[in-house]
Amino acid sequence: MHTAAPPTASRRRRNLVFAAIATVVVLATYAVTTTLTASAADTLISQGKPATASSTENAGTPASAAFDGNTTGTRWASAFSDPQWIQVDLGQTATISQVKLFWEAAYAKSYQIQTSPDGNTWTNVYSTTTGAGGTETLNVTGSGRYVRMYGTARATAYGYSLWEFQVYGSFGAPGGQCNTASNAAQGKTADASSTENAASPASAAVDGNTGTRWSSAFSDPQWLRVDLGSVQSICQVTINWEAAYGKDFQIQTSTDNVNWTTIKTVTGGTGGIQVLSGLSGSGRWIRLYGTARATAYGYSIWEFIVNTGGSGTTSSPSASASPSASPSTSGNPLPGGGDLGPNVIVFDPSQSSATIQAKLDQVFTQQEKNQFGNERYQFLFKPGSYSGLNAQIGFYTSINGLGQNPQDVKINGDITVDAGWFAGNATQNFWRSAENLSIYPVSGVDRWAVAQAAPFRRIDVHGGMTLASPDCGWASGGYIADSRVSGNINPCSQQQWFTRDSTIGSWNGSVWNMVFSGVQGAPAQSFPTPPYTTLPTSPVTQEKPYLYADAGGYRVFVPSLRTNSSGATWINGNTPGTSLSINNFYVAKPGVTAATLNQAVAQGLNLLFTPGVYHLNSTVNINRANTVVLGLGYATIVADNGALPMAVGDVDGVKIAGLLFDAGTTNSPVLLQVGPNGATGNHAGAPNLISDVFLRVGGAGAAKVTTALVVNNNNTIIDHIWAWRADHGAGAGWTSNPSDTGLIVNGQNVTAYGLFVEHFQKYNVIWNGNGGKTIFFQNELPYDPPSAAAWSHDGITGYAAYKVANNVTSHEAWGMGSYCVFNDDPSIAAYHAYEVPNNPNVKFHNILTVSLGKGSITHVINDTGAAAQASNVSPSNVVNYP
């Protein structure tokens, strides 16, 4: 959101004046601008195509308005700063011959026209520092799927404003026909996600010998990658499968071996010799990315043949980890990499146990009760073995290993969360985490007594776990993923818990709602007695990106997408995925501006937020596919002046992980928006991922936001969020921290795991998209409605915790709990906790409500289910609905 716009009346006057100026400028410019008509073979190819921009001045000036064919009535306008850009996705590679820019009076003095094969690596095809505005017709020579105007200096104090941005050209490989007589992959360097054995290396698939083959491990996903040596235009791929072939797979290209573009998706492949013709894409690297095997064996290819088209190739980009940068206002791109700041504390096995323990204790003493403070810490352990440690983890503290896999860091001791500070009550042990290391507990059992926003990921526990304080105390909610616990897990007093894609020795205990998805060793399905909800596999998952280190320095590993998964990703070898150098990241520190972060993304960098509190008064736009946004040590983004602090474009593969978003004192529309309104892209092959993302309204002070999280992009994966309208702390009250809704899902085929959403004043969750799935939902209705009359709508008392919109025809959910504690008016009887359309394809399994002693919930779902009464703190269960 742009927050510095003039008042409405002034804005109207400015438009009228500028419209008059624009007319004069256009007339004056017309006489001196050479207008060259596009050749007869080339046509307007950009109109109506998807468009994105670095920013928009307001909702009435979207990027799409520059491609709608209306040259006088609608326009794109940017924020009032440099640099800014607008780009169009032509849908496939095109030869570009001409660009026309129809400027409003706020035009660019200095700008470039750039093309890109993938939306990441850009080539200048036109550049000027003397832009004149009006209508500019530019003859260019270039090719690409994406075309953008990259403005570096404005001619006015306002932003950049275009009535229309027209691209002329033709589709098809530059230079002529597809060259099927030559295999561009033969003899080139090849590697793979895995090999079955030494006799089936990746190189065997590109050696020209149909008697040798590459074959993978017997799991999904797997990939085969070839370095063509230079950027090539790809027009055809032929795969000579052995009997173990791929049923579902993609062909992907990359110019930097980091960011990948899918140019062909195959579902229901038949094996044999498979010819994929009519491809349109370019890259130096090409890979087959398999997501589903046709047999119980791996993927096996006799020969992988790549044909190219065009008059030649372009030179290869640098193979260094730092990507090419787009121009910046200063002429210097932002640097990648850098130090991680003073609140990232790195330990080495050469340090004494006493030294390490003293630092752990120092931070814990400060953070044990620091529930709403501004201090943030990240502990990192280099690979090796550590003995005699007890790492007690307090608020806003994360402890991570720096190995590529959990076994690389061995803690002979304990990583402990207890609740001594709160008399054994663990229900407020929020905002702390452990990740990517192995624990050998001193007593054989590690203690992790937590509540919400406290993930336990990629941990190898050589022993058991307990999930509550020594006397059981009170405990309510938690999350384990991609982990192995060799012994028994005892939840003790935990009212609900979610475990996903892990391996456990056993589980013993339950209160109301224990949910397991893809957990090897989980108890059998038995809800409600005992209340175990067990799914053997998880439909579609992608694990959280994580920081690690090798001989070259810090890197971030991005795990691969999995379907129908179970068990941890690393038990049988390295987690499949892609490794990114820290030099591919802009390392952010508190005080950075949204403009700088936008520049970093625009020039091809990912974002790494070091521990601290970040105040942003405008939007960080993540409009580049496959961008990774990763926070360390509960890095916290505060929305200032009513800003929407972060928004994702309708693009593939963006990962946002490890961040806490805080509402500010001025109402924001949203804290995190994934996809623009009306997003239509199909991202099934590379979904957006929201992982360990937490959203808070109040508690640290008075705060306001309409909706915490909005998901518009199709196929998004939500993997563990806690959206919390504060029920305690500073600024907690019906009028002090108003917020309507925690989560709105508009996208199709969105999958949510570990959905914790609490205390919002209207519907806590609204699900508008078809094909949605939720596995585990934990909710408390607001504590503080002043009366039933103040908290009613359409003749119904209260708002449901989870509403599926009336127009939805397919949705499924498992393991859901909603609770009430109406402190201000215990007479309130909320009508129901789940409100859904009556449709056989809208299915709910193993859901419940509980009254925690104040107020009641009349029904569980719609008009079904017994009342949860204050006099009986026992769940009201519905096993299946309908």
PDB file of N, CA and C in Angstrom, residues 397-449:
ATOM      1  N   THR A 397      13.588 -17.147  20.671  1.00  0.00           N
ATOM      2  CA  THR A 397      14.899 -17.784  20.577  1.00  0.00           C
ATOM      3  C   THR A 397      14.764 -19.033  19.723  1.00  0.00           C
ATOM      4  N   SER A 398      15.668 -19.168  18.764  1.00  0.00           N
ATOM      5  CA  SER A 398      15.695 -20.353  17.908  1.00  0.00           C
ATOM      6  C   SER A 398      17.051 -21.014  18.042  1.00  0.00           C
ATOM      7  N   ILE A 399      17.069 -22.339  18.063  1.00  0.00           N
ATOM      8  CA  ILE A 399      18.301 -23.102  18.124  1.00  0.00           C
ATOM      9  C   ILE A 399      18.344 -24.036  16.921  1.00  0.00           C
ATOM     10  N   ASN A 400      19.378 -23.920  16.098  1.00  0.00           N
ATOM     11  CA  ASN A 400      19.476 -24.667  14.849  1.00  0.00           C
ATOM     12  C   ASN A 400      20.868 -25.254  14.691  1.00  0.00           C
ATOM     13  N   GLY A 401      20.930 -26.425  14.047  1.00  0.00           N
ATOM     14  CA  GLY A 401      22.201 -26.966  13.601  1.00  0.00           C
ATOM     15  C   GLY A 401      22.558 -26.440  12.230  1.00  0.00           C
ATOM     16  N   LEU A 402      23.839 -26.370  11.936  1.00  0.00           N
ATOM     17  CA  LEU A 402      24.327 -25.866  10.651  1.00  0.00           C
ATOM     18  C   LEU A 402      24.788 -26.980   9.720  1.00  0.00           C
ATOM     19  N   GLY A 403      24.460 -28.219  10.043  1.00  0.00           N
ATOM     20  CA  GLY A 403      24.755 -29.293   9.112  1.00  0.00           C
ATOM     21  C   GLY A 403      23.719 -29.361   8.015  1.00  0.00           C
ATOM     22  N   GLN A 404      24.034 -30.113   6.967  1.00  0.00           N
ATOM     23  CA  GLN A 404      23.024 -30.282   5.927  1.00  0.00           C
ATOM     24  C   GLN A 404      21.912 -31.192   6.409  1.00  0.00           C
ATOM     25  N   ASN A 405      22.241 -32.088   7.358  1.00  0.00           N
ATOM     26  CA  ASN A 405      21.258 -33.012   7.909  1.00  0.00           C
ATOM     27  C   ASN A 405      21.342 -33.000   9.430  1.00  0.00           C
ATOM     28  N   PRO A 406      20.282 -33.420  10.121  1.00  0.00           N
ATOM     29  CA  PRO A 406      20.278 -33.348  11.582  1.00  0.00           C
ATOM     30  C   PRO A 406      21.431 -34.086  12.261  1.00  0.00           C
ATOM     31  N   GLN A 407      21.862 -35.214  11.696  1.00  0.00           N
ATOM     32  CA  GLN A 407      22.914 -35.991  12.347  1.00  0.00           C
ATOM     33  C   GLN A 407      24.268 -35.297  12.343  1.00  0.00           C
ATOM     34  N   ASP A 408      24.401 -34.222  11.567  1.00  0.00           N
ATOM     35  CA  ASP A 408      25.688 -33.534  11.483  1.00  0.00           C
ATOM     36  C   ASP A 408      26.016 -32.748  12.746  1.00  0.00           C
ATOM     37  N   VAL A 409      24.999 -32.430  13.556  1.00  0.00           N
ATOM     38  CA  VAL A 409      25.200 -31.728  14.818  1.00  0.00           C
ATOM     39  C   VAL A 409      24.622 -32.590  15.927  1.00  0.00           C
ATOM     40  N   LYS A 410      25.492 -33.016  16.868  1.00  0.00           N
ATOM     41  CA  LYS A 410      25.060 -33.916  17.944  1.00  0.00           C
ATOM     42  C   LYS A 410      25.147 -33.183  19.278  1.00  0.00           C
ATOM     43  N   ILE A 411      24.004 -33.055  19.923  1.00  0.00           N
ATOM     44  CA  ILE A 411      23.938 -32.444  21.249  1.00  0.00           C
ATOM     45  C   ILE A 411      23.806 -33.575  22.271  1.00  0.00           C
ATOM     46  N   ASN A 412      24.875 -33.856  22.953  1.00  0.00           N
ATOM     47  CA  ASN A 412      24.834 -34.843  24.037  1.00  0.00           C
ATOM     48  C   ASN A 412      24.391 -34.106  25.297  1.00  0.00           C
ATOM     49  N   GLY A 413      23.114 -33.994  25.458  1.00  0.00           N
ATOM     50  CA  GLY A 413      22.516 -33.203  26.518  1.00  0.00           C
ATOM     51  C   GLY A 413      21.060 -32.967  26.183  1.00  0.00           C
ATOM     52  N   ASP A 414      20.540 -31.814  26.536  1.00  0.00           N
ATOM     53  CA  ASP A 414      19.115 -31.558  26.364  1.00  0.00           C
ATOM     54  C   ASP A 414      18.868 -30.197  25.716  1.00  0.00           C
ATOM     55  N   ILE A 415      17.792 -30.143  24.959  1.00  0.00           N
ATOM     56  CA  ILE A 415      17.226 -28.865  24.503  1.00  0.00           C
ATOM     57  C   ILE A 415      15.866 -28.783  25.169  1.00  0.00           C
ATOM     58  N   THR A 416      15.721 -27.841  26.085  1.00  0.00           N
ATOM     59  CA  THR A 416      14.619 -27.878  27.040  1.00  0.00           C
ATOM     60  C   THR A 416      13.726 -26.662  26.936  1.00  0.00           C
ATOM     61  N   VAL A 417      12.416 -26.926  26.900  1.00  0.00           N
ATOM     62  CA  VAL A 417      11.427 -25.888  27.165  1.00  0.00           C
ATOM     63  C   VAL A 417      10.598 -26.360  28.357  1.00  0.00           C
ATOM     64  N   ASP A 418      10.580 -25.541  29.406  1.00  0.00           N
ATOM     65  CA  ASP A 418       9.799 -25.823  30.602  1.00  0.00           C
ATOM     66  C   ASP A 418       8.957 -24.586  30.888  1.00  0.00           C
ATOM     67  N   ALA A 419       8.188 -24.617  31.950  1.00  0.00           N
ATOM     68  CA  ALA A 419       7.304 -23.495  32.271  1.00  0.00           C
ATOM     69  C   ALA A 419       7.429 -23.096  33.729  1.00  0.00           C
ATOM     70  N   GLY A 420       8.643 -23.216  34.274  1.00  0.00           N
ATOM     71  CA  GLY A 420       8.854 -22.799  35.659  1.00  0.00           C
ATOM     72  C   GLY A 420       8.511 -21.348  35.890  1.00  0.00           C
ATOM     73  N   TRP A 421       8.722 -20.526  34.879  1.00  0.00           N
ATOM     74  CA  TRP A 421       8.425 -19.092  35.001  1.00  0.00           C
ATOM     75  C   TRP A 421       6.943 -18.820  35.207  1.00  0.00           C
ATOM     76  N   PHE A 422       6.085 -19.788  34.830  1.00  0.00           N
ATOM     77  CA  PHE A 422       4.634 -19.608  34.869  1.00  0.00           C
ATOM     78  C   PHE A 422       3.992 -20.717  35.706  1.00  0.00           C
ATOM     79  N   ALA A 423       4.703 -21.097  36.763  1.00  0.00           N
ATOM     80  CA  ALA A 423       4.202 -22.089  37.736  1.00  0.00           C
ATOM     81  C   ALA A 423       3.806 -23.402  37.073  1.00  0.00           C
ATOM     82  N   GLY A 424       4.573 -23.816  36.046  1.00  0.00           N
ATOM     83  CA  GLY A 424       4.323 -25.089  35.386  1.00  0.00           C
ATOM     84  C   GLY A 424       3.267 -25.056  34.310  1.00  0.00           C
ATOM     85  N   ASN A 425       2.674 -23.907  34.058  1.00  0.00           N
ATOM     86  CA  ASN A 425       1.644 -23.749  33.034  1.00  0.00           C
ATOM     87  C   ASN A 425       2.341 -23.408  31.711  1.00  0.00           C
ATOM     88  N   ALA A 426       2.269 -24.322  30.738  1.00  0.00           N
ATOM     89  CA  ALA A 426       2.980 -24.141  29.471  1.00  0.00           C
ATOM     90  C   ALA A 426       2.120 -23.511  28.384  1.00  0.00           C
ATOM     91  N   THR A 427       0.908 -23.034  28.729  1.00  0.00           N
ATOM     92  CA  THR A 427       0.004 -22.547  27.685  1.00  0.00           C
ATOM     93  C   THR A 427       0.427 -21.208  27.091  1.00  0.00           C
ATOM     94  N   GLN A 428       1.450 -20.547  27.690  1.00  0.00           N
ATOM     95  CA  GLN A 428       1.959 -19.311  27.102  1.00  0.00           C
ATOM     96  C   GLN A 428       3.411 -19.439  26.644  1.00  0.00           C
ATOM     97  N   ASN A 429       3.885 -20.653  26.461  1.00  0.00           N
ATOM     98  CA  ASN A 429       5.257 -20.854  25.961  1.00  0.00           C
ATOM     99  C   ASN A 429       5.268 -20.763  24.435  1.00  0.00           C
ATOM    100  N   PHE A 430       5.143 -19.521  23.944  1.00  0.00           N
ATOM    101  CA  PHE A 430       5.064 -19.246  22.511  1.00  0.00           C
ATOM    102  C   PHE A 430       6.455 -18.902  21.957  1.00  0.00           C
ATOM    103  N   TRP A 431       6.533 -18.745  20.624  1.00  0.00           N
ATOM    104  CA  TRP A 431       7.609 -18.062  19.897  1.00  0.00           C
ATOM    105  C   TRP A 431       9.008 -18.548  20.284  1.00  0.00           C
ATOM    106  N   ARG A 432       9.276 -19.803  19.986  1.00  0.00           N
ATOM    107  CA  ARG A 432      10.609 -20.404  20.157  1.00  0.00           C
ATOM    108  C   ARG A 432      10.666 -21.617  19.256  1.00  0.00           C
ATOM    109  N   SER A 433      11.854 -22.064  18.885  1.00  0.00           N
ATOM    110  CA  SER A 433      11.920 -23.176  17.938  1.00  0.00           C
ATOM    111  C   SER A 433      13.245 -23.913  18.042  1.00  0.00           C
ATOM    112  N   ALA A 434      13.228 -25.161  17.543  1.00  0.00           N
ATOM    113  CA  ALA A 434      14.436 -25.988  17.418  1.00  0.00           C
ATOM    114  C   ALA A 434      14.404 -26.643  16.051  1.00  0.00           C
ATOM    115  N   GLU A 435      15.606 -26.772  15.422  1.00  0.00           N
ATOM    116  CA  GLU A 435      15.618 -27.221  14.038  1.00  0.00           C
ATOM    117  C   GLU A 435      16.977 -27.804  13.647  1.00  0.00           C
ATOM    118  N   ASN A 436      16.945 -28.941  12.963  1.00  0.00           N
ATOM    119  CA  ASN A 436      18.077 -29.460  12.190  1.00  0.00           C
ATOM    120  C   ASN A 436      19.271 -29.871  13.048  1.00  0.00           C
ATOM    121  N   LEU A 437      19.021 -30.665  14.096  1.00  0.00           N
ATOM    122  CA  LEU A 437      20.114 -31.220  14.885  1.00  0.00           C
ATOM    123  C   LEU A 437      19.643 -32.491  15.574  1.00  0.00           C
ATOM    124  N   SER A 438      20.576 -33.202  16.165  1.00  0.00           N
ATOM    125  CA  SER A 438      20.234 -34.432  16.876  1.00  0.00           C
ATOM    126  C   SER A 438      20.486 -34.244  18.366  1.00  0.00           C
ATOM    127  N   ILE A 439      19.632 -34.877  19.179  1.00  0.00           N
ATOM    128  CA  ILE A 439      19.680 -34.741  20.632  1.00  0.00           C
ATOM    129  C   ILE A 439      19.831 -36.129  21.249  1.00  0.00           C
ATOM    130  N   TYR A 440      20.770 -36.240  22.173  1.00  0.00           N
ATOM    131  CA  TYR A 440      20.968 -37.459  22.951  1.00  0.00           C
ATOM    132  C   TYR A 440      20.671 -37.093  24.403  1.00  0.00           C
ATOM    133  N   PRO A 441      19.385 -37.157  24.845  1.00  0.00           N
ATOM    134  CA  PRO A 441      19.006 -36.632  26.163  1.00  0.00           C
ATOM    135  C   PRO A 441      19.723 -37.357  27.301  1.00  0.00           C
ATOM    136  N   VAL A 442      20.087 -36.585  28.311  1.00  0.00           N
ATOM    137  CA  VAL A 442      20.816 -37.140  29.455  1.00  0.00           C
ATOM    138  C   VAL A 442      19.999 -38.225  30.144  1.00  0.00           C
ATOM    139  N   SER A 443      18.700 -37.967  30.346  1.00  0.00           N
ATOM    140  CA  SER A 443      17.843 -38.934  31.043  1.00  0.00           C
ATOM    141  C   SER A 443      17.157 -39.895  30.079  1.00  0.00           C
ATOM    142  N   GLY A 444      17.416 -39.723  28.791  1.00  0.00           N
ATOM    143  CA  GLY A 444      16.738 -40.522  27.783  1.00  0.00           C
ATOM    144  C   GLY A 444      15.455 -39.906  27.270  1.00  0.00           C
ATOM    145  N   VAL A 445      15.008 -38.780  27.897  1.00  0.00           N
ATOM    146  CA  VAL A 445      13.763 -38.126  27.493  1.00  0.00           C
ATOM    147  C   VAL A 445      14.001 -36.619  27.431  1.00  0.00           C
ATOM    148  N   ASP A 446      13.673 -36.006  26.300  1.00  0.00           N
ATOM    149  CA  ASP A 446      13.817 -34.557  26.156  1.00  0.00           C
ATOM    150  C   ASP A 446      12.475 -33.885  26.431  1.00  0.00           C
ATOM    151  N   ARG A 447      12.522 -32.687  27.075  1.00  0.00           N
ATOM    152  CA  ARG A 447      11.299 -31.978  27.450  1.00  0.00           C
ATOM    153  C   ARG A 447      11.066 -30.802  26.501  1.00  0.00           C
ATOM    154  N   TRP A 448       9.868 -30.760  25.886  1.00  0.00           N
ATOM    155  CA  TRP A 448       9.493 -29.687  24.968  1.00  0.00           C
ATOM    156  C   TRP A 448       8.064 -29.268  25.309  1.00  0.00           C
ATOM    157  N   ALA A 449       7.935 -28.470  26.380  1.00  0.00           N
ATOM    158  CA  ALA A 449       6.630 -28.076  26.912  1.00  0.00           C
ATOM    159  C   ALA A 449       6.253 -26.730  26.321  1.00  0.00           C
TER     160      ALA A 449
END
